[in-house]
Amino acid sequence: MITDLHTHSYYSDGVFSPAEVVLKAQKAGVQMLALTDHDTTQGLSEASDTAKKLGIQLVKGVELSATWRGNTIHIVALGIDENNPALQQVLEYHQQLREQRAQNIAIFLEKKKVENPLEKVKELAPFMITRTHFARMLVAEKVCFTMNEVFRKYLSDENKTVQTNWRDMADIIRIIKDAKGVSVLAHPLRYKISKAQLKVLVQEFSQANGTGIEHITARTNDNQINYIMGLAHQNNLFLSSGSDFHGDNKFVSIGGIKHLNHPHNIWQQL
Ligand code: AMP
Ligand code: MN
Ligand code: MN
Ligand code: MN
């Protein structure tokens, strides 16, 4: 089974429409695709319509921001009922936090001598302003050479202007479960926490009724995959994989991840 359970459209920080994302997935031979935009389900109906026409299975998803012990983490929710009121309420709350944060980031950038950052970023962000849009804008403005440089110098998780009090991990997992979805801990090796802290995070994620963990994302190597599979096994978590496709990185393609068959694949739960 060729699956890709983590992708973005332009309703969050991807560059393509949901229909384009689904078409690209179908062309790449993906049989089961999840659209998982950050803190919004706006793209799901379009994705679902296109998937029906093209004969590929669409899993309704969303990538929720959450706070765990003061750190921002990402939870990929799969198989959700997007009309669930409590789910929509938390998404709206997170969208408000994002708007407030975008204004604060703009003020911060003005102090760094960037002119009219809010106006400029809005031109690149039709629906939601994310850090990705600020990074694209600062590269376009030649303030930095790469997005990576922007995140390192201006938009890191350690920057007080960036830090946001999202709803707590355990609340988010409960809300996802109530909306009939399963929770997957996204890209566990991308958080700036120690191996010891990661172990605690995975334990607490599982104890809070989390269902899965992403063992494969773009550019994970075999050692990393095996390490996460070990953590999954110790904590009774299913394994999920997805490209985290945004469309702006030539090294990341939809469906372009390793596909491993094992009995604990999360797609068997969907
Ligand atoms: P936000 O959800 O607005 O805080 O933005 C987080 C997003 O920024 C992630 O989902 C990635 O798409 C993007 N991102 C984070 N770090 C980097 C990086 N070093 N280079 C490029 N994109 C990044
Ligand atoms: Mn993103
Ligand atoms: Mn993420
Ligand atoms: Mn993502």
PDB file of N, CA and C and ligand atoms in Angstrom, residues 6 8 38 63 244 246, ligand 4:
ATOM      1  N   HIS A   6       0.712  12.864   5.333  1.00  0.00           N
ATOM      2  CA  HIS A   6       1.073  14.180   5.881  1.00  0.00           C
ATOM      3  C   HIS A   6       1.418  15.116   4.719  1.00  0.00           C
ATOM      4  N   HIS A   8       0.433  19.294   2.812  1.00  0.00           N
ATOM      5  CA  HIS A   8      -0.138  20.638   3.008  1.00  0.00           C
ATOM      6  C   HIS A   8      -0.594  21.270   1.687  1.00  0.00           C
ATOM      7  N   HIS A  38      -2.052  22.880   8.549  1.00  0.00           N
ATOM      8  CA  HIS A  38      -1.878  23.369   9.912  1.00  0.00           C
ATOM      9  C   HIS A  38      -3.151  24.062  10.410  1.00  0.00           C
ATOM     10  N   GLU A  63      -3.115  19.049  10.848  1.00  0.00           N
ATOM     11  CA  GLU A  63      -1.923  19.037  11.709  1.00  0.00           C
ATOM     12  C   GLU A  63      -2.100  20.117  12.770  1.00  0.00           C
ATOM     13  N   ASP A 244       5.235  15.242   4.434  1.00  0.00           N
ATOM     14  CA  ASP A 244       5.168  16.637   4.892  1.00  0.00           C
ATOM     15  C   ASP A 244       5.388  17.570   3.684  1.00  0.00           C
ATOM     16  N   HIS A 246       5.086  20.357   1.085  1.00  0.00           N
ATOM     17  CA  HIS A 246       4.574  21.732   1.043  1.00  0.00           C
ATOM     18  C   HIS A 246       4.621  22.292  -0.383  1.00  0.00           C
TER      19      HIS A 246
HETATM   20 MN    MN B   4       3.436  19.385   8.290  1.00  0.00          MN
END
